[in-house]
PDB file of C-alpha atoms and ligand atoms in Angstrom:
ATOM      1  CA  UNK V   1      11.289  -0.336   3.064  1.00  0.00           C
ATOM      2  CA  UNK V   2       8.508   2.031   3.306  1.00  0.00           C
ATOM      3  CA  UNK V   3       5.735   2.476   5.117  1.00  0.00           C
ATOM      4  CA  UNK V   4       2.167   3.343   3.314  1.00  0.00           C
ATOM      5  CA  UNK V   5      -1.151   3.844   5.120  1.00  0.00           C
ATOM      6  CA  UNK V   6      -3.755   1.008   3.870  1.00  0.00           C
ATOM      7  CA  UNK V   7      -7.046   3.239   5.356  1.00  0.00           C
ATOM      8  CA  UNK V   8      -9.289   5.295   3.654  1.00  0.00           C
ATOM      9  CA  UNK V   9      -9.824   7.390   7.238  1.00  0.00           C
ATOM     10  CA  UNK V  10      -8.885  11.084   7.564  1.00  0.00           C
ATOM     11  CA  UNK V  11      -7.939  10.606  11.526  1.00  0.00           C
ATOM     12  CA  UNK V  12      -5.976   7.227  11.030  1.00  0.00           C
ATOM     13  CA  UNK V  13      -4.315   9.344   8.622  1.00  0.00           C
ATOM     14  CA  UNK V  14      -3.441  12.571  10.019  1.00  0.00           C
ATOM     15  CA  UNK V  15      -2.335  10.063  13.365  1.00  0.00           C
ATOM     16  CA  UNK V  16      -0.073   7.889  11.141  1.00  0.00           C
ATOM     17  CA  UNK V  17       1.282  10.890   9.029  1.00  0.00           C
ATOM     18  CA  UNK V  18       2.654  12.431  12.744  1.00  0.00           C
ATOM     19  CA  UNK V  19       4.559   9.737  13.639  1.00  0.00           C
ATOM     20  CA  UNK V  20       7.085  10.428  10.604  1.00  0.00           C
ATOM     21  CA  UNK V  21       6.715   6.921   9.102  1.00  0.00           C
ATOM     22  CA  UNK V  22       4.141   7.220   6.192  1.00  0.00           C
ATOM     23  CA  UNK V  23       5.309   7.609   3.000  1.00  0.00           C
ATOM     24  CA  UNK V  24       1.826   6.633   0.866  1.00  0.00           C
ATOM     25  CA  UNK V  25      -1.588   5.830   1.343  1.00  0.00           C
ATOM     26  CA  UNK V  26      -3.463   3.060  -0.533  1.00  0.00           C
ATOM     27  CA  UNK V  27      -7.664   2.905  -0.579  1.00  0.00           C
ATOM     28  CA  UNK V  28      -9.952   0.283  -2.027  1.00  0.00           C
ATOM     29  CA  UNK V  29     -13.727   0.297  -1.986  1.00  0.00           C
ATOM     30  CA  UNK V  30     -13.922  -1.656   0.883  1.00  0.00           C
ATOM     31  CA  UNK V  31     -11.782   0.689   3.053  1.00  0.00           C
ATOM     32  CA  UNK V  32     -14.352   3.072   1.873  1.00  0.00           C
ATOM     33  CA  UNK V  33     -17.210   1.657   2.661  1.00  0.00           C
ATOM     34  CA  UNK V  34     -15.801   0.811   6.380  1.00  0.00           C
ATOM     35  CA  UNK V  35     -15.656   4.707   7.191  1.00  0.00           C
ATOM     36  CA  UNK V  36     -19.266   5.466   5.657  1.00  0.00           C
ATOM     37  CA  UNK V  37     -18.030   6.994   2.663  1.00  0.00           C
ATOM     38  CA  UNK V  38     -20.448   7.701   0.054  1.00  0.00           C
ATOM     39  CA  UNK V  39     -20.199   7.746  -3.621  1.00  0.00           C
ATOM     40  CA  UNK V  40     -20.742  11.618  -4.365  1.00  0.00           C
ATOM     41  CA  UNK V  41     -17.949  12.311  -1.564  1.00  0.00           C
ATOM     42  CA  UNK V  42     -15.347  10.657  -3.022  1.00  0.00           C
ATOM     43  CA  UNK V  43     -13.211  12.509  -5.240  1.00  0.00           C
ATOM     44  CA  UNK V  44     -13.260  15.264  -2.262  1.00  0.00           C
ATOM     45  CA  UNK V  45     -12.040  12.450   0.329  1.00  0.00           C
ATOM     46  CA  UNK V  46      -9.540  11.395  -1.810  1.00  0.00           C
ATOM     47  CA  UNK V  47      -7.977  15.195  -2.280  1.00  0.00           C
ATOM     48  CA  UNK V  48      -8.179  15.538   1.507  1.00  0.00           C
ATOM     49  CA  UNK V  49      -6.117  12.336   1.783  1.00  0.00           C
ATOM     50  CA  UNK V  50      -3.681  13.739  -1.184  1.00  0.00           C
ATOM     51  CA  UNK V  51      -3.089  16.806   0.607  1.00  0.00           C
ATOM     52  CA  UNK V  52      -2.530  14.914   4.133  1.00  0.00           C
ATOM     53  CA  UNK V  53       0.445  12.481   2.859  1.00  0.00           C
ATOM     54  CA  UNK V  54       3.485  13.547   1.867  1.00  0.00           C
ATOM     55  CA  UNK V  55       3.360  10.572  -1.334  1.00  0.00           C
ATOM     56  CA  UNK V  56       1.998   8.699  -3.761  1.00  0.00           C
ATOM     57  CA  UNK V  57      -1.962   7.650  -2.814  1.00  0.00           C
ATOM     58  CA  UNK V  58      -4.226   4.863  -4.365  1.00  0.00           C
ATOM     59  CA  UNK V  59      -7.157   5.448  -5.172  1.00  0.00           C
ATOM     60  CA  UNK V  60      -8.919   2.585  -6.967  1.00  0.00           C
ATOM     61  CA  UNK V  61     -11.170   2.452 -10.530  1.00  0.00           C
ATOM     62  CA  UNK V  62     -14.485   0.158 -10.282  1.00  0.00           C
ATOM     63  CA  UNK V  63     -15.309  -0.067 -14.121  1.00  0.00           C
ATOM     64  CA  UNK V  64     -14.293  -3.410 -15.420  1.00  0.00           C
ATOM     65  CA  UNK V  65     -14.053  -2.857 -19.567  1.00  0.00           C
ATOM     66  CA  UNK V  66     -10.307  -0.775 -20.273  1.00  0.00           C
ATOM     67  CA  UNK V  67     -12.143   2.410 -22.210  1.00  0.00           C
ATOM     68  CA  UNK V  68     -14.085   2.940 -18.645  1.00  0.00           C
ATOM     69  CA  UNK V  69     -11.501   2.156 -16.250  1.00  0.00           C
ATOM     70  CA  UNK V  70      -9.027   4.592 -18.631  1.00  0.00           C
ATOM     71  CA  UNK V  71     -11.383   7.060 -18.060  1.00  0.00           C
ATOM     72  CA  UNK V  72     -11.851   6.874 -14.432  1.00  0.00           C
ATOM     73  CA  UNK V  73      -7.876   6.886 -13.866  1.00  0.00           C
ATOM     74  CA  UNK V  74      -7.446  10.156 -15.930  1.00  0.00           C
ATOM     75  CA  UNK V  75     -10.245  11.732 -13.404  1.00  0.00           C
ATOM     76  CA  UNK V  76      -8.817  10.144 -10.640  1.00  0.00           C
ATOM     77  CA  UNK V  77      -5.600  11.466 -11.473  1.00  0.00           C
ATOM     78  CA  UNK V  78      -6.599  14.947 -12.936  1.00  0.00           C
ATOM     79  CA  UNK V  79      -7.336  14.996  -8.587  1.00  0.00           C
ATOM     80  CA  UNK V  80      -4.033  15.599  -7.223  1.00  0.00           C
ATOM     81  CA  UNK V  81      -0.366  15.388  -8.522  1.00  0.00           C
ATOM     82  CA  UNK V  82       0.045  12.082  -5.784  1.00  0.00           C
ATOM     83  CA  UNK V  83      -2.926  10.137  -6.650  1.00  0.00           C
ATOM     84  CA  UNK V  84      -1.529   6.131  -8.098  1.00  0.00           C
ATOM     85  CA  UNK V  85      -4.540   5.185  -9.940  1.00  0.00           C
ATOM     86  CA  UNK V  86      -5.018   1.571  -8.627  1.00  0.00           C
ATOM     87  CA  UNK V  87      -6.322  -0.704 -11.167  1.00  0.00           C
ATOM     88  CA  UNK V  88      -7.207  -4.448 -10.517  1.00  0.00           C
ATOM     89  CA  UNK V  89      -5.114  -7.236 -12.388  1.00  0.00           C
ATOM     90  CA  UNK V  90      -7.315  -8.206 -15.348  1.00  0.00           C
ATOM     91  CA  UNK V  91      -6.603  -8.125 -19.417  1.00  0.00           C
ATOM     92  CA  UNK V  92      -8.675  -5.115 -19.198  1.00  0.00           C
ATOM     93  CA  UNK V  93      -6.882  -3.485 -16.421  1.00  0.00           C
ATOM     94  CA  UNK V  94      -3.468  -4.705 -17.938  1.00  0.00           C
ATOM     95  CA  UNK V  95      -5.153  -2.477 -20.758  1.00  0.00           C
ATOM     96  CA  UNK V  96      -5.942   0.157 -19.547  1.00  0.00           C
ATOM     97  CA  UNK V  97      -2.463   0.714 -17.631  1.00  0.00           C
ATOM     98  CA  UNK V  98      -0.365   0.808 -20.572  1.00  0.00           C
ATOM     99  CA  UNK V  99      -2.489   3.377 -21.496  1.00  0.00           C
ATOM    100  CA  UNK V 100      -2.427   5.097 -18.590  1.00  0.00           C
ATOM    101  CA  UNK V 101       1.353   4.618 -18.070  1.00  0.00           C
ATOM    102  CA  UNK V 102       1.945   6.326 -21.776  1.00  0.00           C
ATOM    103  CA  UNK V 103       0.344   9.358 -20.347  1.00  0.00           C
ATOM    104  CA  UNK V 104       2.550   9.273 -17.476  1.00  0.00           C
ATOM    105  CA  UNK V 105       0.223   8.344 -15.391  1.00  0.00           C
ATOM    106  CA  UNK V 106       0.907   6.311 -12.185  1.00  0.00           C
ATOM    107  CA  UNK V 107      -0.698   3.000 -11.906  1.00  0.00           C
ATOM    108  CA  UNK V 108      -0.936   0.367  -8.801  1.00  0.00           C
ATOM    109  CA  UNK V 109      -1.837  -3.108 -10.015  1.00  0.00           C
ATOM    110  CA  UNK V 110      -3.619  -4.436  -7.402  1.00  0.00           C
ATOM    111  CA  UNK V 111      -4.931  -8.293  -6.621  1.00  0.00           C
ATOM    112  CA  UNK V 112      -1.340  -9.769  -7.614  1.00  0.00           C
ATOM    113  CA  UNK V 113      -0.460 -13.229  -6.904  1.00  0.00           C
ATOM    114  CA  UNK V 114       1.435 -14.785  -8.953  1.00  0.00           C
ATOM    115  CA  UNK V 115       5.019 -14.363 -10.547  1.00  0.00           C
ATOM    116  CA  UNK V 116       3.125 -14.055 -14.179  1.00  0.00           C
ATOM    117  CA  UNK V 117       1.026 -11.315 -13.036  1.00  0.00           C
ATOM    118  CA  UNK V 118       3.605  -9.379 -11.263  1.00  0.00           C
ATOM    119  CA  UNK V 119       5.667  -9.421 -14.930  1.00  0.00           C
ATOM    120  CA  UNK V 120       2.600  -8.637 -16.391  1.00  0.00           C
ATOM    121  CA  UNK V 121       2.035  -5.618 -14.526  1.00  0.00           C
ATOM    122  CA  UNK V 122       5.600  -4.449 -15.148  1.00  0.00           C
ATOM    123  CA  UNK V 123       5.391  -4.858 -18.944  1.00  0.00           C
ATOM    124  CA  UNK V 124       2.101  -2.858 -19.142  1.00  0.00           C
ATOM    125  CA  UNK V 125       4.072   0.284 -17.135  1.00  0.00           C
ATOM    126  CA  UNK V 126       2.493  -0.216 -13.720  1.00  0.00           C
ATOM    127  CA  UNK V 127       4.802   2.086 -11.261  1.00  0.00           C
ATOM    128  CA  UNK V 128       3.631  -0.374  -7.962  1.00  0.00           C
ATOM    129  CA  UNK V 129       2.615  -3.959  -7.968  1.00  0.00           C
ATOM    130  CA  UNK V 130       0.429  -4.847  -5.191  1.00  0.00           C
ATOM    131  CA  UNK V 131       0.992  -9.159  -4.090  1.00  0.00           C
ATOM    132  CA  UNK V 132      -1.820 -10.004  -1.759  1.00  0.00           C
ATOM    133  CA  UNK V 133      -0.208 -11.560   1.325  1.00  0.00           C
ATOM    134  CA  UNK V 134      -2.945 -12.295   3.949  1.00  0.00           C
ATOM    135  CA  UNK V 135      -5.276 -13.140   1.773  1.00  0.00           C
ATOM    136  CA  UNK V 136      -2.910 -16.286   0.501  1.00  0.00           C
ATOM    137  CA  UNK V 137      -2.674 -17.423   4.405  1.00  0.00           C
ATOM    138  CA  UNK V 138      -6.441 -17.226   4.755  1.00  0.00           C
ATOM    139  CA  UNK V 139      -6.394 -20.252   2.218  1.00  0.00           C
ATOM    140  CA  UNK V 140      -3.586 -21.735   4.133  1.00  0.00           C
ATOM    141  CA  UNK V 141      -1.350 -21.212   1.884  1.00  0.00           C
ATOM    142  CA  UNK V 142       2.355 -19.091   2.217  1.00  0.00           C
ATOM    143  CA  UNK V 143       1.997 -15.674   1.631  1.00  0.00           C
ATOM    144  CA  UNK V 144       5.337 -14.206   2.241  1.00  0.00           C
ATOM    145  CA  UNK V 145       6.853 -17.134  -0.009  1.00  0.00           C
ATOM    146  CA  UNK V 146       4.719 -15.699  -2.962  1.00  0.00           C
ATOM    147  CA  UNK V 147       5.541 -12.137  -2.179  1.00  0.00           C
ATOM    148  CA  UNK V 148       9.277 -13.334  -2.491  1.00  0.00           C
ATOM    149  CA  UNK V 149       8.969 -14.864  -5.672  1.00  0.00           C
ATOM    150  CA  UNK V 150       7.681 -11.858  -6.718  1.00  0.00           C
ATOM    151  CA  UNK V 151      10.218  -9.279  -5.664  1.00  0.00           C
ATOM    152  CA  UNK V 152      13.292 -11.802  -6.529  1.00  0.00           C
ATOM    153  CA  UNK V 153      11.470 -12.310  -9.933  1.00  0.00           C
ATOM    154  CA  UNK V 154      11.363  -8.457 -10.545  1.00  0.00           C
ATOM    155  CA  UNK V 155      14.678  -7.877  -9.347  1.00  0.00           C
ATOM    156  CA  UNK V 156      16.003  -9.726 -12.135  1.00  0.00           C
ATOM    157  CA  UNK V 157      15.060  -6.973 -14.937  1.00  0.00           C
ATOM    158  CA  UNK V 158      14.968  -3.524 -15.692  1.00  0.00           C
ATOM    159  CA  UNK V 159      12.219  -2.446 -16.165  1.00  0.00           C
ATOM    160  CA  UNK V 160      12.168   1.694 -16.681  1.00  0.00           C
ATOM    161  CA  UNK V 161      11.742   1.402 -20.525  1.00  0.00           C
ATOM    162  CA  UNK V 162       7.964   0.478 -19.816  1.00  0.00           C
ATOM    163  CA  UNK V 163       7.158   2.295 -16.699  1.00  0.00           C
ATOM    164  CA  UNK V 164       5.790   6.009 -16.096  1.00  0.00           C
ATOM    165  CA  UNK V 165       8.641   8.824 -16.851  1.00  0.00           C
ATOM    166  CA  UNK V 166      11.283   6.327 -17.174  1.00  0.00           C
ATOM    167  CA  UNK V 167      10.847   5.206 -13.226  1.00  0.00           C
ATOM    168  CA  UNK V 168      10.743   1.426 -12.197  1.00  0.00           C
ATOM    169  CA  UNK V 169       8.109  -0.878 -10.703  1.00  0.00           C
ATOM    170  CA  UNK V 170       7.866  -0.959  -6.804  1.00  0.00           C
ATOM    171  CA  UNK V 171       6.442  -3.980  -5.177  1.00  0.00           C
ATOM    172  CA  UNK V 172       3.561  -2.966  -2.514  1.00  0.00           C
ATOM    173  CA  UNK V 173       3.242  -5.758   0.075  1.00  0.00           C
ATOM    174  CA  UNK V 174      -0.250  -5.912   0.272  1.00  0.00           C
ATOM    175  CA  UNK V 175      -3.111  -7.738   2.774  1.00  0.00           C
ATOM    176  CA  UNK V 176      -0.560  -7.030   5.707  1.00  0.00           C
ATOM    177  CA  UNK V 177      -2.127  -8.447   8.666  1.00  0.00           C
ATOM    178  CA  UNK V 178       0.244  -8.623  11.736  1.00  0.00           C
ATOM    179  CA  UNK V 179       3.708  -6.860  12.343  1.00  0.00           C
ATOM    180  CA  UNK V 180       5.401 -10.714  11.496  1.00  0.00           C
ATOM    181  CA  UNK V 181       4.458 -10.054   7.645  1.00  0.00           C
ATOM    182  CA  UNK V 182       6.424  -6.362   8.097  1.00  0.00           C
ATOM    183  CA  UNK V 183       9.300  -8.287   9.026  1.00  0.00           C
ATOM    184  CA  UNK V 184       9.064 -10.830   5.889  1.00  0.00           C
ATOM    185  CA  UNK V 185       8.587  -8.157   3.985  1.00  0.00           C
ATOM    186  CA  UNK V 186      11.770  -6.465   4.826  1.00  0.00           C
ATOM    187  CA  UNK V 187      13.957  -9.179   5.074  1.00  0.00           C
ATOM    188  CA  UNK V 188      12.725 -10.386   1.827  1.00  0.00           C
ATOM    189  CA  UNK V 189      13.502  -6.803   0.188  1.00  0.00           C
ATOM    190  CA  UNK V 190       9.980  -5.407  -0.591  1.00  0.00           C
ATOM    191  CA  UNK V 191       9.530  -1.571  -1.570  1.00  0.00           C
ATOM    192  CA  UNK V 192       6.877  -0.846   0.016  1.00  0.00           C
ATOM    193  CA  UNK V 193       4.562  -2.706   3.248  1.00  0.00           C
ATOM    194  CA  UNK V 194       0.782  -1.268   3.369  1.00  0.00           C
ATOM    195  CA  UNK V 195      -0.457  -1.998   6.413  1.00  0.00           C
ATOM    196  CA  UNK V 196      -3.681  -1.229   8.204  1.00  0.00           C
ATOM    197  CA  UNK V 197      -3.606   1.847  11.092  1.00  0.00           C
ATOM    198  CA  UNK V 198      -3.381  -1.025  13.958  1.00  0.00           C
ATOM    199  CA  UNK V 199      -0.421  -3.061  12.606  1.00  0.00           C
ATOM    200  CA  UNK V 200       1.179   0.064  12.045  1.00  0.00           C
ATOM    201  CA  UNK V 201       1.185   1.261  16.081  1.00  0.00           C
ATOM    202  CA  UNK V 202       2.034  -2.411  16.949  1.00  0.00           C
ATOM    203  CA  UNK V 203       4.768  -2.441  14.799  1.00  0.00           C
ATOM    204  CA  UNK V 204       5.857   0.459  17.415  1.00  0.00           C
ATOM    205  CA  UNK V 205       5.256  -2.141  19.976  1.00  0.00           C
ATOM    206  CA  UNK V 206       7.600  -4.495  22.183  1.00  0.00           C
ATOM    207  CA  UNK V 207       6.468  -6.198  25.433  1.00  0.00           C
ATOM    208  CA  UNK V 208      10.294  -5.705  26.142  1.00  0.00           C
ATOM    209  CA  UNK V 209       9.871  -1.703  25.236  1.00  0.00           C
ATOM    210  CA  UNK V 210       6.718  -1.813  27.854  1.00  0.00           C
ATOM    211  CA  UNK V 211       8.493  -3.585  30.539  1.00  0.00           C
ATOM    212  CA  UNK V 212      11.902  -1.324  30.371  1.00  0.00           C
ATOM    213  CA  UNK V 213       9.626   1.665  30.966  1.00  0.00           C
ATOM    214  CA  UNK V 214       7.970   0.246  33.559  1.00  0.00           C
ATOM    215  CA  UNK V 215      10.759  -0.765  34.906  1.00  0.00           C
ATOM    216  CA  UNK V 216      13.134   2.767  34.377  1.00  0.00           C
ATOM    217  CA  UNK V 217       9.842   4.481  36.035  1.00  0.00           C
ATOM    218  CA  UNK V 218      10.398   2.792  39.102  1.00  0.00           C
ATOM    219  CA  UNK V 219      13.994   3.478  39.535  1.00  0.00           C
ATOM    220  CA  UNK V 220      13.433   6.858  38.904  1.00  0.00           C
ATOM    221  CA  UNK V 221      10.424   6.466  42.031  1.00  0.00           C
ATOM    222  CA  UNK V 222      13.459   5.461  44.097  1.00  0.00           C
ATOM    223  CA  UNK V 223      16.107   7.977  42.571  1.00  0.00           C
ATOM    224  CA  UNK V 224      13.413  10.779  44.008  1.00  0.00           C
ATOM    225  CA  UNK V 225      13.009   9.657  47.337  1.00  0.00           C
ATOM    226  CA  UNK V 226      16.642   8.779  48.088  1.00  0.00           C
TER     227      UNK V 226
HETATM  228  O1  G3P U 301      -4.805  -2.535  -0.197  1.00  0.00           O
HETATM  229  C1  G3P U 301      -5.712  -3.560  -0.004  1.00  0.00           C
HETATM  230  C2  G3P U 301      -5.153  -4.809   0.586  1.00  0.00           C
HETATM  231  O2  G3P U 301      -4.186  -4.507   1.518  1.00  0.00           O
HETATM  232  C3  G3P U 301      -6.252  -5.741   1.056  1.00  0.00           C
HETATM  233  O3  G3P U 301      -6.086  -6.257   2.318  1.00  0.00           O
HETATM  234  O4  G3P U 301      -6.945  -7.233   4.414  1.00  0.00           O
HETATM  235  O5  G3P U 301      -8.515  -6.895   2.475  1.00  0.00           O
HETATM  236  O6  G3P U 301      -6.760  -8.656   2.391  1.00  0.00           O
HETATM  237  P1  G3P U 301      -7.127  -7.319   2.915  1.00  0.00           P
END
């Protein structure tokens, strides 16, 4: 599985990006709007992003009708050769990917949660498919059981005829909130895990890793002094 970056920050992301494990970055507006970004800065952000990580990086559409939301992608993509126009899972945006996707343009459906979607997505040429986990267990419901209905659902077709240069859909776990959902994620066989800059460096994390340390530091103390 890989790792992408879900942070729209330039430090988070120059961090991450050191640590060897980031393969992607995905944006939204909110993430945006958490660092202060403003709306005439934003095609500049995103090409500093593109040029920090070494793959594919979201970067999401806000029109809501397909001919404005086509548009948007082929600027947001005219940005950098990385950029994965993300597009949310409506008939419009199911529109506006195919047409996207017959330009060979990259699109990640975001806002997935449901089997019918995910297919959906596939058959209109999306190249990621982004299910919403934490956002299902904030309604108490089961998450990681939806994100593996998704992924065993995909796995049972082909589905390079419709995607982007001939390449298949990738499922995105998405709405990653604590290093247990990494773990799902990978057992279950996902592509891809977005997670946010903290559950990233405490999925580096072990209260075992802390305590053998702690523990070798102190033996070294003695191995000093004898
Ligand atoms: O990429 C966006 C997605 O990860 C949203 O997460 O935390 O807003 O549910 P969240």
């Amino acid at each position: 599985m890989k790792f992408f970056l879900d942070t729209a920050s330039l430090d988070e992301i120059t961090e991450a990006v050191s640590w060897g494990a980031v393969a992607g970055v995905t944006t939204n507006p909110t993430l945006y709007a958490k660092i202060g970004g403003k709306l005439q800065d934003f095609e500049q952000h995103i090409k500093k992003i593109c040029s920090l990580v070494p793959g594919p990086v979201s970067a999401e559409v806000d029109a809501a009708d397909a001919q404005s939301m086509i548009a948007q992608g082929r600027a947001l993509a005219a940005l950098a050769d990385n950029v994965a126009v993300k597009v949310p899972m409506t008939l419009s945006g199911l529109a506006a990917t195919r047409a996207l996707a017959n330009e060979g343009i990259e699109v990640n459906m975001t806002l997935v949660f449901s089997v019918p979607q995910a297919i959906m997505a596939a058959r209109a040429g999306a190249r990621f498919v982004s299910p919403f986990v934490g956002r299902f267990d904030d309604i108490a419901e089961d998450g990681i059981e939806q994100l593996a209905n998704i992924v065993a659902a995909l796995h049972n077709y082909d589905f390079r005829d419709v995607g982007p240069k001939g390449q298949s859909i990738e499922v995105i776990a998405a709405s990653i909130r604590n290093p247990n959902h990494v773990t799902q994620a990978a057992l279950l066989g996902a592509d891809i895990a977005t997670v946010p800059f903290g559950v990233l460096k405490k999925c580096a994390e072990h209260p075992l890793t802390t305590n053998g340390l702690a523990a070798f530091a102190a033996d070294w103390e003695k191995v000093k002094q004898a």
